Amino acid sequence: METNSNFNWKDHISIVDSSLNAEAIANVIKVDTEMLAHMDDLQDRVQADLTKFQPVIVAQFTPGGGKFTLVRDEYGEEARYTVEPVARLFYMAKSIAHAPLGIFGCFGPYSTDPKNQGWRAPMEDYRNVLAKALSTIDDIDVEKGYQIDDRLKRKLVMDLNNVTGQFDDAPPHLDEDTVVPHVIKVMKDLLKSSIDFVDNTAFQLSDDESPAEVFQKWCNMTSDDKDNPDDTLYKLIVQSQVIAASTQQLGISTLMQTWRDTFSEEDWANLYVIVQGEWVTRKLNSIAQCILPEMADGEEALDEHLLIVTNLTDVDPALHFLARILEDRSAAAMILTDHSQPRDDLSGQVDLLGPVMQDVVCPHMSAANKAPETGDSCPH
């Protein structure tokens, strides 16, 4: 058999090298992909056993003030209890407090072009929604409609008197006999003010004017009238917010106390809470603020046993997320033991590369000068 004596393997060595190179790279990358597979398996196993070792509460935001699911171990089996504890007054007060925002939404798309009067049709539609709410609000039963009981009355008296005093040093003016009529009056006055603005200000503008400027003036009106603590839109909005917040706080804290009484102190200390939120509610989350005082460690529980998480929409994804956090914390406790890098860099919200990246991006900054928690940054 003849061979080609002119064939030179050196001219084709790149073919061999390329194949070996790709295989070697794949072998190295597999270290990470296999790690992820094993960690995913661990996460599933942790979730399966999660409530055998600690109770979990998953708090979901709802327009009505929140839905809460307690997941606990009962005789070796997982049990779930779901409650929506907030009185309906919360949703109504919050809904009416949003009336000015609804007006803004009508003209907002046209505010940069005053000659475009496209805002008038949606504004008229929304004005009719406000008017219908106002015309029927007196038909709502206090106890069954608003769900206002004696405990909520006392809570509203305390909080509304406190807030109106902060407005303009107005003395306490509400008691348990007058607070419900006042609550209804606040909501009706806010609706009336919104309708009045639309009818007598916005719709009176000429066809080459936008309501943006007059809307801002309406929102920013001020008054220090001690005898009338709800005489401006701002005061009406704030009082509606207080009504909603007081209602939500009482409902959630009462539920938490009820559940707490069913546990030993040791078991309650092991409680984890997942609050499902959005980016816009991540800070000073209202549900988290109601829950924290009822947890074993109070404010210290935030980010340790109470986690506010975005992009979760149900109970099982929340439990899966918690399993990930717990497995990461366990790994961090073993891997980052006596070193300077905090364990939270592996098991918290800090990117594991973050502190090292800061050294790379800003090498001239000493460790003593780094304070990412305060917002300090490298001036480059």
Coordinates of C-alpha atoms in Angstrom, one line a residue:
M1 CA 0.0 0.0 0.0
E2 CA 1.4 3.3 -1.0
T3 CA 1.6 6.2 1.4
N4 CA 1.7 9.9 0.5
S5 CA 5.2 10.8 1.5
N6 CA 4.3 14.5 1.0
F7 CA 1.6 14.4 3.8
N8 CA 2.8 16.5 6.7
W9 CA 1.0 15.9 10.0
K10 CA 2.4 19.2 11.4
D11 CA 0.2 21.1 8.9
H12 CA -2.9 19.4 10.5
I13 CA -2.0 19.4 14.2
S14 CA -4.6 22.2 14.8
I15 CA -7.4 19.7 14.2
V16 CA -6.2 17.5 17.0
D17 CA -5.4 20.4 19.3
S18 CA -8.9 22.0 18.7
S19 CA -10.7 18.8 19.7
L20 CA -8.5 18.3 22.8
N21 CA -8.9 21.9 23.8
A22 CA -12.8 21.9 23.6
E23 CA -12.9 18.7 25.6
A24 CA -10.6 20.1 28.3
I25 CA -12.7 23.3 28.5
A26 CA -15.9 21.2 28.8
N27 CA -14.3 19.1 31.6
V28 CA -13.5 22.3 33.6
I29 CA -16.9 23.8 33.1
K30 CA -18.6 20.6 34.2
V31 CA -17.2 21.2 37.7
D32 CA -19.7 24.1 38.0
T33 CA -22.6 22.5 36.2
E34 CA -22.3 19.4 38.3
M35 CA -22.1 21.5 41.4
L36 CA -25.4 23.2 40.4
A37 CA -27.0 19.8 39.8
H38 CA -26.0 18.6 43.3
M39 CA -27.1 21.8 44.9
D40 CA -30.4 21.6 43.2
D41 CA -30.9 18.1 44.5
L42 CA -29.9 19.3 48.0
Q43 CA -32.4 22.1 47.7
D44 CA -35.2 19.7 46.8
R45 CA -34.3 17.5 49.8
V46 CA -34.1 20.5 52.2
Q47 CA -37.6 21.6 51.0
A48 CA -39.0 18.1 51.5
D49 CA -37.9 18.2 55.2
L50 CA -38.4 21.9 55.7
T51 CA -41.3 22.1 58.0
K52 CA -40.2 19.1 60.1
F53 CA -37.7 21.4 61.8
Q54 CA -39.4 24.8 61.8
P55 CA -42.7 26.4 61.0
V56 CA -42.9 28.7 57.9
I57 CA -45.3 31.5 57.1
V58 CA -45.7 32.7 53.5
A59 CA -47.2 36.1 53.3
Q60 CA -48.6 37.1 49.9
F61 CA -49.7 40.6 48.9
T62 CA -53.3 40.9 47.9
P63 CA -55.4 44.1 47.3
G64 CA -57.3 43.2 50.4
G65 CA -54.3 43.4 52.7
G66 CA -52.6 40.1 52.5
K67 CA -53.0 36.3 52.4
F68 CA -51.1 34.3 55.0
T69 CA -50.3 30.6 54.9
L70 CA -48.9 28.8 57.9
V71 CA -47.0 25.6 57.0
R72 CA -46.2 23.4 60.0
D73 CA -45.5 19.8 61.0
E74 CA -48.5 18.0 62.5
Y75 CA -47.8 14.4 63.6
G76 CA -45.1 14.0 61.0
E77 CA -47.1 15.4 58.2
E78 CA -47.1 18.8 56.6
A79 CA -50.2 20.9 57.3
R80 CA -51.2 24.3 55.8
Y81 CA -53.6 26.9 57.0
T82 CA -54.4 30.0 54.9
V83 CA -56.1 33.1 56.2
E84 CA -56.9 36.6 54.9
P85 CA -57.2 38.5 58.2
V86 CA -57.5 42.1 57.2
A87 CA -60.9 43.8 57.5
R88 CA -62.5 45.1 54.2
L89 CA -62.1 48.7 55.4
F90 CA -58.4 48.4 54.4
Y91 CA -59.2 47.9 50.7
M92 CA -61.9 50.6 50.6
A93 CA -59.8 53.3 52.3
K94 CA -56.8 52.4 50.1
S95 CA -59.0 52.4 47.0
I96 CA -60.3 55.9 47.7
A97 CA -56.8 57.2 48.6
H98 CA -55.8 56.3 45.0
A99 CA -58.4 58.6 43.4
P100 CA -55.9 61.4 42.7
L101 CA -53.5 58.9 41.3
G102 CA -56.3 57.7 39.0
I103 CA -56.8 61.3 37.8
F104 CA -53.1 61.7 37.1
G105 CA -53.2 58.5 35.1
C106 CA -55.9 60.0 32.9
F107 CA -53.9 63.0 31.8
G108 CA -50.4 61.8 32.4
P109 CA -49.8 60.4 28.8
Y110 CA -50.8 63.8 27.4
S111 CA -49.1 66.2 29.8
T112 CA -46.1 66.9 27.6
D113 CA -48.4 68.0 24.8
P114 CA -50.9 70.6 26.1
K115 CA -52.7 70.9 22.8
N116 CA -53.5 67.2 22.8
Q117 CA -56.8 67.0 24.6
G118 CA -57.0 63.2 24.5
W119 CA -57.1 63.2 28.3
R120 CA -60.7 64.5 28.5
A121 CA -62.5 61.2 27.5
P122 CA -60.7 59.0 30.0
M123 CA -61.0 61.7 32.7
E124 CA -64.7 61.8 32.2
D125 CA -65.0 58.0 32.4
Y126 CA -63.0 58.0 35.7
R127 CA -65.0 61.0 37.0
N128 CA -68.1 58.8 36.6
V129 CA -66.4 56.0 38.5
L130 CA -65.7 58.4 41.4
A131 CA -69.3 59.7 41.3
K132 CA -70.8 56.2 41.4
A133 CA -68.6 55.3 44.4
L134 CA -69.7 58.5 46.2
S135 CA -73.4 58.0 45.5
T136 CA -73.4 54.4 46.9
I137 CA -70.9 54.7 49.8
D138 CA -73.7 55.3 52.3
D139 CA -75.3 51.9 51.4
I140 CA -72.4 50.0 52.9
D141 CA -73.1 48.3 56.2
V142 CA -70.5 49.3 58.9
E143 CA -70.1 45.9 60.5
K144 CA -70.6 43.6 57.5
G145 CA -69.4 45.9 54.7
Y146 CA -66.4 47.6 56.3
Q147 CA -66.0 44.9 58.9
I148 CA -65.4 47.4 61.7
D149 CA -65.6 45.9 65.2
D150 CA -64.9 47.5 68.6
R151 CA -61.2 46.6 68.5
L152 CA -60.7 48.3 65.2
K153 CA -62.7 51.4 66.4
R154 CA -60.3 51.8 69.3
K155 CA -57.3 51.4 67.0
L156 CA -58.6 54.0 64.6
V157 CA -59.4 56.5 67.4
M158 CA -55.8 56.3 68.6
D159 CA -54.1 56.5 65.3
L160 CA -56.3 59.1 63.6
N161 CA -56.1 61.4 66.7
N162 CA -52.3 61.1 66.6
V163 CA -52.0 61.9 62.9
T164 CA -54.4 64.8 62.8
G165 CA -52.4 66.3 65.7
Q166 CA -49.3 66.1 63.7
F167 CA -50.9 68.0 60.9
D168 CA -51.5 71.3 62.7
D169 CA -51.4 70.6 66.5
A170 CA -55.1 69.8 66.4
P171 CA -56.4 68.4 69.7
P172 CA -57.7 64.8 69.8
H173 CA -61.3 65.1 68.4
L174 CA -62.4 61.5 67.9
D175 CA -63.8 58.8 70.2
E176 CA -65.4 55.4 69.7
D177 CA -68.8 57.0 69.0
T178 CA -67.6 59.5 66.4
V179 CA -64.7 57.6 64.7
V180 CA -66.8 55.6 62.2
P181 CA -68.8 58.6 60.9
H182 CA -65.4 60.4 60.6
V183 CA -63.9 57.5 58.6
I184 CA -66.8 57.6 56.2
K185 CA -66.6 61.4 56.0
V186 CA -62.9 61.3 55.1
M187 CA -63.6 58.9 52.2
K188 CA -66.6 60.8 51.0
D189 CA -64.7 64.2 51.2
L190 CA -61.8 62.7 49.2
L191 CA -64.2 61.6 46.5
K192 CA -66.0 64.9 46.5
S193 CA -62.7 66.8 46.3
S194 CA -61.6 64.6 43.3
I195 CA -64.9 65.1 41.5
D196 CA -64.8 68.9 42.2
F197 CA -61.3 69.1 40.7
V198 CA -62.3 67.3 37.5
D199 CA -65.5 69.3 37.1
N200 CA -64.5 72.8 38.1
T201 CA -60.8 72.9 37.4
A202 CA -59.7 70.3 34.8
F203 CA -62.7 70.5 32.5
Q204 CA -62.7 74.3 32.7
L205 CA -59.2 74.5 31.1
S206 CA -59.0 75.8 27.5
D207 CA -58.3 73.4 24.6
D208 CA -54.6 74.2 24.6
E209 CA -54.0 73.6 28.3
S210 CA -52.9 70.5 30.2
P211 CA -54.2 69.9 33.7
A212 CA -50.7 69.1 35.0
E213 CA -50.1 72.5 36.6
V214 CA -53.5 72.9 38.3
F215 CA -53.4 69.2 39.4
Q216 CA -50.1 69.9 41.3
K217 CA -51.6 73.0 42.9
W218 CA -54.6 71.0 44.0
C219 CA -52.5 68.3 45.5
N220 CA -50.1 70.8 47.3
M221 CA -52.7 73.0 49.0
T222 CA -51.9 73.6 52.7
S223 CA -53.8 74.7 55.7
D224 CA -53.2 75.0 59.4
D225 CA -56.8 75.2 60.5
K226 CA -56.9 73.4 63.9
D227 CA -60.7 73.2 63.7
N228 CA -60.7 71.4 60.4
P229 CA -58.1 68.6 60.3
D230 CA -59.3 67.3 56.9
D231 CA -59.6 70.4 54.8
T232 CA -57.0 69.7 52.2
L233 CA -56.5 66.8 49.8
Y234 CA -53.2 66.0 51.4
K235 CA -54.8 65.6 54.8
L236 CA -57.6 63.5 53.4
I237 CA -55.1 61.2 51.6
V238 CA -52.9 60.8 54.8
Q239 CA -56.0 60.0 56.9
S240 CA -57.1 57.4 54.4
Q241 CA -53.6 55.9 54.6
V242 CA -53.8 55.8 58.3
I243 CA -57.2 54.1 58.2
A244 CA -55.8 51.5 55.8
A245 CA -52.6 51.0 57.8
S246 CA -54.4 50.7 61.1
T247 CA -56.8 48.1 59.7
Q248 CA -54.0 46.1 58.1
Q249 CA -51.8 46.2 61.2
L250 CA -54.6 45.0 63.6
G251 CA -55.6 42.2 61.3
I252 CA -52.1 40.8 60.7
S253 CA -50.8 41.2 64.3
T254 CA -54.0 39.5 65.7
L255 CA -53.4 36.6 63.3
M256 CA -49.8 36.3 64.3
Q257 CA -50.6 36.3 68.0
T258 CA -53.2 33.6 67.4
W259 CA -50.7 31.4 65.6
R260 CA -48.0 32.1 68.1
D261 CA -50.1 30.8 70.9
T262 CA -50.2 27.4 69.2
F263 CA -46.4 27.0 69.4
S264 CA -43.9 26.6 72.2
E265 CA -41.4 29.4 72.5
E266 CA -38.7 27.2 71.1
D267 CA -40.6 26.3 68.0
W268 CA -41.7 29.9 67.5
A269 CA -38.1 31.0 67.7
N270 CA -37.4 28.8 64.7
L271 CA -40.2 30.4 62.6
Y272 CA -39.3 31.6 59.1
V273 CA -41.4 34.1 57.2
I274 CA -41.3 34.7 53.5
V275 CA -43.0 38.0 52.4
Q276 CA -43.7 38.0 48.7
G277 CA -43.4 41.6 47.5
E278 CA -42.4 43.7 44.5
W279 CA -39.4 45.9 44.0
V280 CA -41.5 49.0 44.8
T281 CA -42.5 47.5 48.2
R282 CA -39.1 46.1 49.2
K283 CA -38.3 48.9 51.7
L284 CA -40.6 49.5 54.7
N285 CA -42.8 46.7 53.5
S286 CA -46.1 47.2 55.3
I287 CA -46.8 43.4 55.8
A288 CA -43.2 42.8 57.1
Q289 CA -43.6 45.7 59.5
C290 CA -46.8 44.2 60.9
I291 CA -45.2 40.7 61.3
L292 CA -41.8 41.7 62.8
P293 CA -42.9 42.7 66.3
E294 CA -44.6 39.3 66.7
M295 CA -41.5 37.3 65.9
A296 CA -39.2 36.0 68.6
D297 CA -36.3 38.2 67.8
G298 CA -38.3 41.3 66.8
E299 CA -36.5 43.7 64.4
E300 CA -33.4 41.5 64.4
A301 CA -35.4 38.8 62.5
L302 CA -35.4 40.9 59.3
D303 CA -33.2 39.3 56.7
E304 CA -32.5 36.4 59.1
H305 CA -35.8 34.8 59.7
L306 CA -38.0 37.2 57.8
L307 CA -37.2 37.5 54.1
I308 CA -38.8 39.9 51.7
V309 CA -38.6 38.3 48.2
T310 CA -39.6 39.5 44.8
N311 CA -40.8 37.5 41.8
L312 CA -42.5 34.8 43.8
T313 CA -46.2 34.2 43.4
D314 CA -47.2 31.2 45.5
V315 CA -46.5 29.1 48.6
D316 CA -44.4 26.3 47.0
P317 CA -42.0 28.6 45.2
A318 CA -41.5 30.5 48.5
L319 CA -40.6 27.2 50.3
H320 CA -38.2 26.3 47.5
F321 CA -36.6 29.7 47.8
L322 CA -36.2 29.3 51.6
A323 CA -34.6 25.9 51.1
R324 CA -32.0 27.6 48.9
I325 CA -31.3 30.2 51.5
L326 CA -30.9 27.6 54.3
E327 CA -28.6 25.4 52.2
D328 CA -26.5 28.4 51.3
R329 CA -26.2 29.4 54.9
S330 CA -25.2 25.9 55.9
A331 CA -22.5 25.9 53.2
A332 CA -21.2 29.3 54.2
A333 CA -20.9 28.2 57.8
M334 CA -18.5 25.4 56.7
I335 CA -16.6 27.1 53.9
L336 CA -16.3 30.7 55.2
T337 CA -15.4 29.9 58.8
D338 CA -12.4 31.8 60.1
H339 CA -11.8 34.1 57.1
S340 CA -12.4 37.8 56.7
Q341 CA -15.1 37.5 54.1
P342 CA -18.5 37.5 55.8
R343 CA -20.6 34.4 55.5
D344 CA -23.5 36.6 54.3
D345 CA -21.5 37.0 51.0
L346 CA -22.4 33.4 50.2
S347 CA -25.8 33.2 51.9
G348 CA -27.3 36.7 51.7
Q349 CA -28.0 39.5 49.2
V350 CA -24.3 40.4 48.6
D351 CA -22.9 39.0 45.3
L352 CA -20.2 36.6 46.2
L353 CA -17.9 38.4 43.8
G354 CA -19.0 41.8 45.1
P355 CA -16.4 42.5 47.8
V356 CA -13.5 41.2 45.6
M357 CA -14.9 43.2 42.6
Q358 CA -14.7 46.3 44.8
D359 CA -11.0 45.6 45.3
V360 CA -10.6 45.2 41.6
V361 CA -12.6 48.3 40.5
C362 CA -11.3 50.5 43.3
P363 CA -7.9 49.1 44.4
H364 CA -6.8 52.4 46.0
M365 CA -9.6 52.2 48.5
S366 CA -8.6 50.5 51.8
A367 CA -10.8 48.0 53.5
A368 CA -11.5 50.5 56.2
N369 CA -12.9 53.0 53.8
K370 CA -15.3 50.6 52.1
A371 CA -18.9 51.0 53.3
P372 CA -21.3 49.6 50.7
E373 CA -24.1 49.5 53.3
T374 CA -24.0 53.3 53.5
G375 CA -24.0 53.8 49.8
D376 CA -20.3 55.0 49.7
S377 CA -18.8 54.4 46.3
C378 CA -15.5 54.6 44.6
P379 CA -14.9 58.0 42.9
H380 CA -12.5 56.4 40.4

